[in-house]
Coordinates of C-alpha atoms and ligand atoms in Angstrom, one line a residue:
M22 CA -77.9 -4.9 68.4
P23 CA -74.7 -6.7 69.2
I24 CA -71.3 -5.7 67.9
R25 CA -70.7 -7.4 64.7
L26 CA -67.9 -7.0 62.1
L27 CA -69.1 -5.5 59.1
T28 CA -69.3 -7.7 56.3
E29 CA -66.7 -6.9 53.3
E30 CA -69.2 -5.9 51.0
V31 CA -70.4 -3.3 53.3
A32 CA -67.2 -2.2 54.8
S33 CA -65.8 -1.8 51.0
Q34 CA -69.1 0.5 50.3
I35 CA -68.4 2.7 53.1
A36 CA -64.8 3.2 52.0
A37 CA -65.7 3.6 48.6
G38 CA -68.2 6.3 49.5
E39 CA -65.2 8.4 50.5
V40 CA -63.2 8.2 47.3
V41 CA -66.0 8.0 44.8
E42 CA -68.3 10.9 45.6
R43 CA -69.7 11.4 41.9
P44 CA -68.6 10.6 38.4
A45 CA -66.1 13.2 38.2
S46 CA -64.3 11.5 41.0
V47 CA -64.1 8.5 39.1
V48 CA -62.5 10.4 36.5
K49 CA -60.3 12.1 38.5
E50 CA -58.7 8.7 40.0
L51 CA -58.7 6.8 36.6
V52 CA -56.8 10.2 35.0
E53 CA -54.3 10.3 38.0
N54 CA -53.5 6.7 37.6
A55 CA -52.9 7.5 33.7
L56 CA -50.7 10.5 34.6
D57 CA -48.8 8.2 37.2
A58 CA -48.1 5.7 34.8
G59 CA -46.4 8.2 32.6
A60 CA -49.3 8.5 29.8
R61 CA -48.5 11.1 27.0
N62 CA -52.0 10.5 25.8
V63 CA -55.1 10.4 27.9
M64 CA -58.5 10.2 26.2
V65 CA -61.5 10.3 28.4
T66 CA -65.0 9.3 27.3
V67 CA -68.3 9.6 28.9
E68 CA -71.8 8.9 28.1
G69 CA -75.1 9.8 30.1
G70 CA -73.0 12.3 32.5
G71 CA -71.0 9.4 33.7
R72 CA -73.8 7.1 35.0
H73 CA -73.6 5.1 31.8
L74 CA -70.1 5.0 30.9
M75 CA -66.4 6.7 31.9
R76 CA -63.5 5.3 29.9
V77 CA -60.3 6.6 30.5
A78 CA -57.6 5.1 27.7
D79 CA -54.1 5.8 28.3
D80 CA -50.6 4.9 26.9
G81 CA -48.8 4.5 30.0
I82 CA -46.4 1.7 31.5
G83 CA -49.4 -0.5 31.9
I84 CA -49.8 -3.3 34.4
P85 CA -48.3 -6.9 34.1
A86 CA -50.7 -9.5 34.0
D87 CA -50.1 -11.3 36.9
E88 CA -50.4 -8.2 38.8
V89 CA -54.1 -7.2 37.6
E90 CA -56.0 -9.0 39.9
L91 CA -54.2 -7.5 42.9
A92 CA -54.8 -4.0 41.6
F93 CA -58.2 -4.2 42.5
A94 CA -57.7 -5.5 46.1
R95 CA -58.1 -2.7 48.9
H96 CA -54.7 -0.8 49.6
A97 CA -53.2 -2.5 46.8
T98 CA -50.6 -0.3 45.3
S99 CA -47.3 0.2 43.3
K100 CA -46.4 3.5 44.4
L101 CA -45.6 3.0 48.2
S102 CA -44.2 0.4 50.2
S103 CA -43.2 1.7 53.6
A104 CA -45.2 4.3 55.9
D105 CA -42.0 6.5 55.5
D106 CA -42.6 6.8 51.9
L107 CA -46.1 8.5 52.8
F108 CA -44.0 11.4 53.4
H109 CA -42.2 11.5 50.0
V110 CA -45.0 11.1 48.1
Q111 CA -44.0 11.8 44.3
T112 CA -47.3 10.3 42.6
L113 CA -50.5 11.3 42.4
G114 CA -51.9 7.9 43.7
F115 CA -50.5 6.2 46.9
R116 CA -53.3 4.9 49.1
G117 CA -54.2 1.9 46.5
E118 CA -58.0 2.5 47.1
A119 CA -59.4 4.0 43.9
L120 CA -59.6 1.3 41.9
A121 CA -60.8 -1.0 44.6
S122 CA -63.6 1.6 45.5
I123 CA -64.6 2.2 41.9
A124 CA -65.0 -1.5 41.2
S125 CA -67.4 -1.8 44.1
V126 CA -69.8 0.4 42.9
S127 CA -70.0 -0.3 39.3
R128 CA -69.3 -2.6 36.4
L129 CA -65.9 -2.2 35.4
T130 CA -63.6 -3.8 32.5
M131 CA -60.1 -3.1 32.5
M132 CA -57.7 -3.8 29.3
T133 CA -54.3 -3.6 30.0
R134 CA -50.5 -4.4 28.7
A135 CA -47.2 -3.6 30.0
A136 CA -44.5 -2.6 28.0
A137 CA -42.2 -5.5 28.9
E138 CA -45.2 -8.2 27.8
S139 CA -46.6 -9.5 24.5
V140 CA -50.2 -9.8 25.5
G141 CA -52.3 -7.9 27.5
A142 CA -55.0 -8.6 29.9
Q143 CA -58.6 -8.1 30.3
I144 CA -60.6 -8.2 33.6
R145 CA -64.2 -7.7 34.3
V146 CA -65.3 -6.6 37.9
E147 CA -68.7 -6.2 39.1
A148 CA -69.6 -4.9 42.6
G149 CA -66.3 -5.9 43.7
A150 CA -66.2 -9.4 42.4
I151 CA -64.0 -10.4 39.7
L152 CA -65.9 -12.2 37.0
Q153 CA -63.6 -12.9 34.2
R154 CA -60.0 -12.7 33.5
T155 CA -58.6 -13.3 29.8
S156 CA -55.7 -12.6 27.8
I157 CA -56.1 -10.1 25.0
G158 CA -54.1 -8.5 22.2
A159 CA -53.9 -4.9 23.5
P160 CA -51.8 -1.7 22.6
Q161 CA -49.2 -0.6 25.6
G162 CA -51.3 1.1 28.0
T163 CA -54.4 1.0 30.0
V164 CA -58.1 1.2 29.4
V165 CA -60.6 1.4 32.1
S166 CA -64.3 1.2 31.4
V167 CA -66.6 2.0 34.4
E168 CA -70.4 1.5 33.6
N169 CA -73.6 2.0 35.8
L170 CA -71.9 3.5 38.3
F171 CA -74.1 3.1 41.6
Y172 CA -76.0 0.6 40.2
N173 CA -75.8 -1.6 43.2
V174 CA -75.9 1.6 45.4
P175 CA -79.5 2.8 44.9
A176 CA -79.2 5.3 47.7
R177 CA -76.2 7.0 46.1
L178 CA -78.0 7.1 42.7
K179 CA -80.4 9.3 44.2
F180 CA -77.8 11.9 45.0
L181 CA -76.2 12.3 41.7
K182 CA -76.6 15.6 40.4
S183 CA -77.8 16.6 36.9
E184 CA -76.1 15.1 33.8
T185 CA -75.1 18.7 32.8
A186 CA -73.8 19.5 36.3
E187 CA -71.7 16.3 36.2
R188 CA -70.4 17.0 32.6
S189 CA -69.2 20.5 33.6
H190 CA -67.6 19.0 36.6
I191 CA -65.6 16.4 34.5
A192 CA -64.7 19.3 32.0
A193 CA -63.4 21.7 34.5
L194 CA -61.6 18.6 35.7
I195 CA -59.8 17.6 32.6
S196 CA -59.2 21.0 31.4
R197 CA -57.2 21.8 34.8
Y198 CA -55.3 19.0 34.4
A199 CA -54.7 19.8 30.7
I200 CA -53.0 22.8 31.9
A201 CA -50.9 21.6 34.5
Y202 CA -49.7 18.5 32.2
A203 CA -49.2 20.5 29.0
A204 CA -47.1 18.0 27.8
V205 CA -49.7 15.4 28.0
R206 CA -52.4 15.1 25.1
F207 CA -55.9 15.2 26.5
K208 CA -59.1 14.3 24.7
L209 CA -62.5 14.3 26.3
V210 CA -65.5 13.2 24.4
F211 CA -69.0 13.6 25.9
D212 CA -71.9 11.2 24.2
S213 CA -69.3 11.0 21.0
R214 CA -69.0 14.7 20.9
T215 CA -65.6 15.9 21.4
V216 CA -65.6 18.7 23.7
F217 CA -62.0 19.3 24.5
Q218 CA -58.6 18.4 23.1
S219 CA -55.0 19.4 24.0
S220 CA -52.4 18.8 21.6
G221 CA -49.8 17.9 24.5
S222 CA -47.0 20.3 23.0
G223 CA -46.1 21.3 26.3
D224 CA -47.2 24.7 25.4
V225 CA -49.0 25.8 28.5
R226 CA -50.5 28.9 26.9
E227 CA -51.7 27.1 24.0
V228 CA -53.8 25.0 26.3
L229 CA -55.0 28.0 28.0
V230 CA -56.4 29.2 24.6
T231 CA -58.2 25.9 24.6
V232 CA -59.6 26.3 28.0
Y233 CA -60.1 30.0 28.1
G234 CA -60.5 31.1 24.6
V235 CA -58.2 33.3 22.6
E236 CA -59.4 36.6 24.2
I237 CA -58.9 35.1 27.7
A238 CA -55.8 33.5 27.4
K239 CA -53.8 36.5 25.6
Q240 CA -54.8 38.6 28.4
L241 CA -53.3 36.1 31.2
I242 CA -50.0 37.0 32.6
E243 CA -47.4 34.5 33.1
L244 CA -46.1 34.2 36.9
G245 CA -42.9 34.8 37.6
S246 CA -41.6 35.0 34.0
L247 CA -39.7 37.8 34.7
Y248 CA -37.2 36.2 37.1
E249 CA -36.5 33.1 34.9
P250 CA -33.2 32.3 36.8
P251 CA -30.3 30.9 34.6
A252 CA -31.9 27.6 32.7
S253 CA -28.8 25.5 33.4
P254 CA -27.4 24.3 35.6
P255 CA -30.5 23.3 37.6
P256 CA -31.2 25.9 40.5
A257 CA -29.1 25.3 43.4
E258 CA -30.5 24.8 46.7
D259 CA -30.1 28.3 47.8
D260 CA -32.4 29.7 45.6
E261 CA -34.4 33.3 46.4
A262 CA -37.8 32.3 47.1
D263 CA -38.7 35.3 44.5
D264 CA -36.3 34.0 42.1
L265 CA -39.6 32.5 40.7
A266 CA -39.4 30.3 37.4
L267 CA -41.9 28.8 35.6
R268 CA -41.5 25.4 35.7
E269 CA -43.3 22.2 34.2
P270 CA -45.0 20.5 37.1
R271 CA -43.8 17.4 35.9
S272 CA -40.4 18.1 36.5
T273 CA -40.7 19.8 39.7
L274 CA -43.1 16.7 40.7
H275 CA -39.9 14.4 40.7
A276 CA -37.2 17.3 42.0
S277 CA -36.8 18.0 45.7
R278 CA -35.9 21.4 46.2
P279 CA -36.0 22.9 49.7
T280 CA -37.7 26.1 48.1
I281 CA -41.0 26.8 47.1
R282 CA -41.5 27.7 43.4
V283 CA -44.8 29.3 42.2
S284 CA -45.6 29.2 38.5
G285 CA -48.9 29.6 36.4
F286 CA -50.8 32.2 35.1
I287 CA -53.1 35.1 36.2
S288 CA -55.5 37.5 35.0
P289 CA -54.8 41.4 35.1
P290 CA -56.9 43.0 37.5
S291 CA -59.5 44.2 34.3
L292 CA -60.4 40.6 33.7
N293 CA -62.2 39.3 36.6
R294 CA -65.0 37.0 37.5
S295 CA -67.9 37.0 40.1
N296 CA -66.9 33.9 41.8
R297 CA -63.6 32.3 42.8
K298 CA -64.1 29.3 40.5
E299 CA -61.7 30.1 37.9
I300 CA -58.8 30.3 40.8
T301 CA -56.9 26.9 40.3
L302 CA -54.3 25.5 42.7
F303 CA -52.1 22.7 41.9
V304 CA -49.4 21.6 44.7
N305 CA -46.8 19.3 43.2
G306 CA -48.8 18.3 40.5
R307 CA -51.9 17.7 42.2
W308 CA -54.9 19.8 41.8
V309 CA -56.4 20.7 45.4
Q310 CA -58.9 23.0 47.1
D311 CA -57.3 25.1 49.6
V312 CA -58.9 27.9 51.1
R313 CA -55.8 29.5 52.6
L314 CA -53.6 29.4 49.2
S315 CA -56.6 31.0 47.3
A316 CA -56.8 33.6 50.1
A317 CA -53.2 34.4 49.2
V318 CA -54.1 34.3 45.8
L319 CA -56.7 37.2 46.6
Q320 CA -54.5 38.9 49.0
A321 CA -52.1 39.6 45.9
Y322 CA -54.9 41.4 44.2
H323 CA -55.9 43.4 47.2
T324 CA -56.9 47.0 46.5
M325 CA -56.6 46.0 42.6
L326 CA -60.1 44.4 42.5
M327 CA -63.2 45.5 43.5
V328 CA -64.7 43.4 46.7
G329 CA -66.8 40.6 45.4
R330 CA -64.7 40.3 42.1
Y331 CA -62.0 37.8 41.8
P332 CA -59.5 36.9 39.4
I333 CA -58.6 34.0 37.2
A334 CA -55.7 32.1 38.2
V335 CA -53.7 28.9 37.5
V336 CA -51.1 28.9 40.1
M337 CA -48.9 26.0 40.7
V338 CA -46.8 25.5 43.8
A339 CA -43.8 23.0 43.8
L340 CA -42.1 22.3 47.0
A341 CA -40.1 19.5 48.5
P342 CA -42.6 16.5 48.8
E343 CA -41.4 15.9 52.2
D344 CA -42.9 19.7 53.0
V345 CA -46.4 18.6 52.2
D346 CA -48.5 16.1 53.6
V347 CA -50.8 14.9 50.7
N348 CA -52.4 12.2 53.0
V349 CA -55.0 14.1 54.7
H350 CA -58.4 12.8 52.9
P351 CA -59.2 9.8 50.6
T352 CA -60.0 12.2 47.7
K353 CA -56.7 13.6 48.1
A354 CA -58.0 17.1 47.2
E355 CA -56.5 18.6 50.5
V356 CA -53.1 19.0 51.6
R357 CA -51.4 20.0 54.5
F358 CA -48.3 22.3 54.4
R359 CA -45.0 21.8 57.0
N360 CA -44.7 25.7 56.7
Y361 CA -48.2 27.1 55.9
D362 CA -47.1 30.5 56.2
G363 CA -44.3 30.0 53.5
A364 CA -46.7 28.6 51.0
F365 CA -48.9 31.4 51.5
T366 CA -46.3 34.0 51.2
A367 CA -44.4 32.6 48.0
V368 CA -47.9 32.8 46.5
E369 CA -49.0 36.0 47.5
R370 CA -45.6 37.5 46.7
A371 CA -45.2 35.8 43.3
I372 CA -48.5 37.3 42.1
R373 CA -48.2 40.6 43.1
K374 CA -44.7 41.2 42.0
T375 CA -46.2 39.8 38.9
L376 CA -49.0 42.3 39.0
T377 CA -47.4 45.2 39.9
E378 CA -44.7 45.0 37.4
R379 CA -46.9 43.7 34.7
A380 CA -50.4 44.5 35.0
P381 CA -50.9 48.0 35.9
I382 CA -50.8 50.1 32.9
P383 CA -51.8 48.7 29.8
H384 CA -49.0 49.5 27.8
L385 CA -49.3 51.2 24.4
E386 CA -47.2 48.7 22.6
A387 CA -44.5 49.5 20.6
R388 CA -45.2 48.3 17.4
R389 CA -43.4 49.7 14.3
W390 CA -45.2 51.3 11.8
D391 CA -43.8 50.3 8.6
I392 CA -44.7 52.6 5.7
T393 CA -42.8 50.6 3.2
A394 CA -44.9 47.9 3.4
G395 CA -48.0 48.2 1.0
A396 CA -50.3 45.5 2.0
D397 CA -52.8 46.1 4.5
D398 CA -52.7 43.2 7.0
R399 CA -54.9 44.6 10.1
H400 CA -57.5 42.0 9.1
A401 CA -55.3 39.1 8.5
P402 CA -56.7 36.4 11.0
S403 CA -55.6 36.9 14.5
R404 CA -53.4 34.2 15.4
W405 CA -52.2 33.6 18.7
S406 CA -48.9 34.5 19.7
P407 CA -47.1 33.4 23.1
D408 CA -46.1 36.8 24.2
W409 CA -49.5 38.5 23.7
G410 CA -50.4 38.1 27.5
L411 CA -47.6 39.9 28.6
R412 CA -48.5 43.3 27.2
G413 CA -51.4 45.5 27.3
Q414 CA -54.6 45.0 25.2
I415 CA -54.9 48.5 24.0
E416 CA -54.2 48.9 20.4
P417 CA -52.6 52.2 18.9
S418 CA -55.4 52.7 16.9
P419 CA -54.4 56.0 15.7
V420 CA -51.6 54.2 13.7
E421 CA -53.7 51.4 12.8
T422 CA -56.5 53.2 11.0
R423 CA -54.1 54.7 8.5
P424 CA -54.4 53.1 5.4
G425 CA -51.7 51.0 4.1
A426 CA -50.2 50.6 7.5
S427 CA -48.7 47.2 8.2
L428 CA -48.3 46.2 11.9
Q429 CA -45.0 44.4 12.7
Q430 CA -44.7 42.4 15.6
P431 CA -42.2 43.6 17.8
D432 CA -39.0 41.2 18.3
A433 CA -37.9 40.0 21.5
Q434 CA -35.2 42.5 21.9
N435 CA -38.1 45.2 21.7
A436 CA -40.0 43.6 24.6
Q437 CA -41.3 46.1 27.1
P438 CA -39.4 47.1 29.8
P439 CA -40.6 46.3 33.2
L440 CA -42.8 49.0 34.7
P441 CA -41.6 50.5 38.0
S442 CA -44.3 50.1 40.5
D443 CA -48.1 50.4 40.7
Q444 CA -47.8 53.7 41.7
V445 CA -47.9 56.5 39.4
P446 CA -45.3 59.1 38.8
L447 CA -45.8 63.0 39.1
L448 CA -47.4 64.0 35.9
R449 CA -47.8 67.3 34.2
V450 CA -51.2 67.8 32.6
I451 CA -51.2 68.9 29.0
G452 CA -54.5 69.0 28.1
Q453 CA -57.9 66.9 27.2
V454 CA -58.8 65.1 24.1
G455 CA -61.9 64.4 23.3
A456 CA -63.6 65.7 26.1
A457 CA -62.5 62.1 27.8
Y458 CA -58.8 61.7 28.4
I459 CA -56.6 63.9 29.8
V460 CA -52.9 64.1 28.4
A461 CA -50.0 64.2 30.9
E462 CA -46.3 63.9 30.6
G463 CA -44.2 61.7 33.0
P464 CA -40.6 61.2 33.5
D465 CA -41.1 58.2 31.4
G466 CA -43.1 59.2 28.5
L467 CA -46.8 60.0 27.8
Y468 CA -49.8 59.1 29.6
L469 CA -53.5 59.1 28.7
I470 CA -55.9 59.1 31.4
D471 CA -59.5 58.1 31.4
Q472 CA -61.2 60.9 33.4
H473 CA -64.1 59.0 34.4
A474 CA -62.1 55.9 35.6
A475 CA -59.9 57.9 37.2
H476 CA -62.4 60.2 38.9
E477 CA -64.2 56.8 39.9
R478 CA -60.9 55.6 41.6
V479 CA -60.5 58.9 43.1
L480 CA -64.0 59.0 44.7
Y481 CA -64.0 55.5 45.8
E482 CA -60.6 55.8 47.7
T483 CA -61.6 59.1 49.2
L484 CA -65.2 57.3 50.3
S485 CA -63.5 54.0 51.4
L486 CA -60.9 55.9 53.5
Q487 CA -63.6 58.0 55.2
R488 CA -65.5 54.9 56.1
A489 CA -62.6 53.2 57.3
A490 CA -62.1 56.0 59.6
A491 CA -65.9 55.6 60.4
H492 CA -65.9 59.5 59.5
I493 CA -67.7 59.8 56.3
V494 CA -68.7 63.6 55.7
S495 CA -72.1 63.8 54.4
Q496 CA -73.9 66.7 53.4
A497 CA -77.8 67.5 53.7
L498 CA -79.9 68.6 50.5
L499 CA -81.5 71.6 50.8
E500 CA -84.7 70.1 50.4
P501 CA -85.3 66.1 50.6
V502 CA -85.7 64.3 47.2
A503 CA -88.0 61.7 46.7
V504 CA -87.4 58.9 45.0
E505 CA -89.7 56.1 43.4
V506 CA -88.5 52.6 42.4
P507 CA -90.3 49.9 41.1
P508 CA -92.3 47.4 43.4
D509 CA -89.8 44.3 43.1
A510 CA -86.9 47.0 43.9
A511 CA -88.3 48.5 46.6
A512 CA -87.9 45.6 48.8
L513 CA -84.3 45.1 47.8
L514 CA -83.7 49.0 48.6
Q515 CA -85.4 48.7 51.8
S516 CA -83.1 45.9 52.9
R517 CA -79.8 48.1 51.8
I518 CA -80.9 51.3 53.6
V519 CA -78.7 50.5 56.6
T520 CA -75.8 50.2 54.4
L521 CA -76.6 53.1 52.2
N522 CA -76.5 54.9 55.9
Q523 CA -73.4 53.7 56.9
I524 CA -71.5 55.0 53.7
G525 CA -72.9 58.6 54.2
F526 CA -76.5 58.6 52.7
S527 CA -79.5 59.6 54.5
V528 CA -82.1 57.6 53.2
E529 CA -85.6 56.6 54.5
P530 CA -88.9 55.0 53.4
F531 CA -91.6 57.4 52.4
G532 CA -94.4 54.8 52.0
G533 CA -95.2 52.7 49.1
N534 CA -92.2 52.5 46.9
T535 CA -91.1 55.9 47.6
F536 CA -88.2 56.6 49.4
L537 CA -86.6 60.1 50.5
V538 CA -83.2 61.2 50.3
R539 CA -82.1 63.6 53.1
S540 CA -78.3 63.8 52.6
L541 CA -75.1 62.6 50.5
P542 CA -71.8 61.9 51.4
T543 CA -70.3 65.1 50.5
V544 CA -67.2 63.7 48.6
L545 CA -70.0 62.7 45.8
G546 CA -70.4 66.4 45.0
N547 CA -73.3 67.3 42.8
V548 CA -74.5 63.9 41.6
D549 CA -78.5 63.5 41.1
P550 CA -79.4 62.1 44.4
A551 CA -82.2 60.0 42.9
R552 CA -79.7 58.6 40.3
A553 CA -77.2 57.9 43.1
V554 CA -79.7 55.8 45.3
R555 CA -81.0 53.8 42.3
V556 CA -77.8 52.3 42.0
V557 CA -78.4 50.2 44.9
V558 CA -81.4 48.3 43.1
E559 CA -79.8 48.4 39.4
D560 CA -78.3 45.2 38.5
F561 CA -77.8 44.1 42.1
E562 CA -80.3 41.3 41.7
E563 CA -78.0 39.5 39.3
D564 CA -75.1 38.4 41.6
E565 CA -76.6 38.9 45.0
T566 CA -73.9 38.6 47.8
V567 CA -74.6 37.7 51.5
L568 CA -71.4 39.6 52.8
A569 CA -72.1 42.7 54.3
A570 CA -68.4 44.2 53.6
E571 CA -68.9 43.0 50.2
V572 CA -72.2 44.5 49.5
E573 CA -71.1 47.8 51.1
A574 CA -67.9 47.9 49.1
R575 CA -69.9 47.4 45.5
L576 CA -72.5 50.0 46.7
M577 CA -69.8 52.4 46.9
A578 CA -68.1 51.5 43.8
R579 CA -71.5 52.2 42.1
V580 CA -72.4 55.2 43.7
C581 CA -68.8 56.3 42.6
K582 CA -69.4 55.5 39.2
R583 CA -72.4 57.5 38.8
A584 CA -70.9 60.5 40.7
A585 CA -67.6 60.7 38.6
V586 CA -67.1 63.1 35.7
K587 CA -68.6 61.3 32.3
A588 CA -66.7 61.4 29.4
G589 CA -68.0 64.1 27.1
Q590 CA -67.7 66.9 29.8
V591 CA -65.1 69.4 29.0
L592 CA -62.9 70.2 32.2
S593 CA -60.7 73.0 32.6
I594 CA -57.0 72.8 32.9
T595 CA -57.0 73.3 36.6
E596 CA -59.7 70.4 37.1
Q597 CA -57.7 68.6 34.8
A598 CA -54.6 69.1 37.1
E599 CA -56.5 68.6 40.2
L600 CA -57.9 65.3 39.1
V601 CA -54.6 63.8 38.0
Q602 CA -52.9 65.0 41.4
R603 CA -55.6 63.4 43.6
L604 CA -55.1 60.3 41.2
E605 CA -51.4 60.1 42.2
Q606 CA -52.2 60.1 45.7
C607 CA -54.5 57.0 45.3
L608 CA -53.4 53.8 46.3
S609 CA -54.2 51.8 43.6
P610 CA -54.3 54.6 41.0
R611 CA -54.2 52.3 38.1
T612 CA -57.5 51.0 37.6
C613 CA -60.9 51.8 38.6
P614 CA -62.9 50.3 41.5
H615 CA -64.4 47.9 38.7
G616 CA -60.9 46.7 37.8
R617 CA -60.7 48.8 34.3
P618 CA -57.5 50.5 33.7
T619 CA -57.6 54.5 34.4
M620 CA -54.6 55.3 32.2
I621 CA -52.2 54.1 29.4
H622 CA -48.9 54.7 29.0
L623 CA -46.5 55.5 25.7
S624 CA -43.0 55.3 26.9
V625 CA -40.5 57.5 25.6
E626 CA -38.8 54.5 24.1
A627 CA -41.8 53.4 22.4
L628 CA -42.3 56.7 21.1
E629 CA -39.1 56.6 19.5
R630 CA -39.6 53.6 18.1
Q631 CA -42.7 54.6 16.5
F632 CA -41.1 57.5 14.8
G633 CA -38.3 55.1 13.7
R634 CA -35.7 57.1 15.8
K635 CA -34.5 53.6 17.4
G636 CA -34.7 49.8 16.9
Ligands
LIG710 P1 -52.8 4.0 43.6 O1 -53.2 4.8 42.3 O2 -53.4 4.7 45.0 O3 -51.9 3.2 43.7 P2 -54.9 2.9 42.5 O4 -56.2 1.9 43.1 O5 -55.5 3.9 41.8 O6 -54.4 2.7 43.4 O7 -54.1 1.6 41.4 C1 -53.9 0.5 42.1 C2 -52.5 0.3 41.2 O8 -52.7 -0.1 40.0 C3 -51.4 1.5 41.1 O9 -50.6 1.6 42.4 C4 -50.8 1.0 39.6 O10 -49.7 0.2 40.1 C5 -51.9 0.2 39.0 N1 -52.7 1.3 38.0 C6 -53.8 1.5 38.2 N2 -54.1 2.3 37.2 C7 -53.1 2.2 36.0 C8 -52.9 2.5 34.9 N3 -53.7 3.4 34.3 N4 -51.7 2.1 34.2 C9 -50.7 1.8 35.0 N5 -50.9 1.1 36.0 C10 -52.3 1.5 36.9
LIG711 MG1 -54.8 5.6 41.7

């Protein structure tokens, strides 16, 4: 074939292919336009998973009637004028491609009225061709309806995922934007059912409740909130990078500061997920996918989360627009940082600092037991309170179960002091409670240690250390033990034998579904060999992972869980002291390898308050 210029139609479909990958990309572009237009209300309506209809209505500045047609031309934008502007982009859009692209692969109708105009304009575009333009009475703002996406590109239509998949993509998109733009009211309707709605009050916590539910939202920890610098005057240029204050992305979006600010919400290690889908990153108000920044988030949780577990995090990074290149890809979901290490460190440090100061020990809250109040309000509907997430989840149950006790929320001055670090102070063991918890005294109050979780942590770290040093001490059993597993599990066990043997076991197939255990890692003590080996096949299928290191770490954690002392096991005072001492030496003594807390702390101050001696 001779070389020819592609027709306008083909060229525009090729270009559209880059921007409009799926229905959710249409919604993303339209919502970004609404936000760029300063909308306070954004309503998204989706029918048939986006194939039939996607409509985004906003109350933003609108488009002047005489510019409406131009908005659909490729590379037409009101957001950039010179090439230089590309390096100071402060809006979500800037390429002037979205409307043109969407219109070229759908039937699109736009109704818009600019603030300064008395009548609005309506335009209909099909497969990129403008069919009609009329004047119309309309409220200020813009409504874009996209119907029959890809109707003229059957090949693309075939690649669309299920309606359910598209709906969940769109819902994820809207909820993320609602978190980052808490001052904007979002509403999402699927097939005339409202599935998401935010109030636009500006309260991020409130949006988190809508997105994640009360239980999770109250546990999320605000990033950097401990280091709020003076509210006014606005931060000076020499702000420390760790002086991290929570900022609304809107305000940072338009402010140009040399420092990198990190704000947002993160889960305590005890709240985790089996995949990294809940790590959300915003850079200057733009939702981005960035492998390295996600790695910074994970790095901050290092040793606090078991391998293969991931936190929930919404992290907003704000930096001077010129320090980040947003023009990497047509979907604008990737960015390049001028100083990648800086961004990485800022994120990692902010999270790590918050975690070590806030998350380590669920703190017995210094609630006051008000014996004068008669009413029992324990069953009052739990109202979400903005500071819940800042404290531990453990309820002081002995106090709560007393009849007639009423709990009073502590006021601002009663807020807990920051915890020193993620280490544990030297503790003096006092004794055991309920054959499950060890009571110990530290320089700053009382510690209740879960003996099972603590022992799990100790075993896990010992085994990991030996493994890291490639020196696992194993002990041969007097007699090899035969373990029989169900047939479907045998294949799995067979495939994990190498890993098991790497962590100090000696296991070999013994015909059929039977395996022989010859030795065990010494650190596991007197664990039942059969049970220790069975952990390999028990609930492993469910979230299978391919990474060898993850499999190994998971195996170790499970084996240690099996081997750890149980609740209900009476320990001598020497055993208790030894356990606590070994826990003190752990790198991450405050959580078990599965992320649950090993201890709770009741500070002297809290005790004094409980007894009415103070505050
Ligand atoms: P970009 O957002 O990159 O500028 P688009 O193709 O998405 O490109 O939009 C083209 C132009 O149309 C925008 O620059 C803006 O001026 C106008 N526009 C699009 N959507 C809206 C909206 N919802 N409200 C106001 N103006 C809009
Ligand atoms: Mg746009």
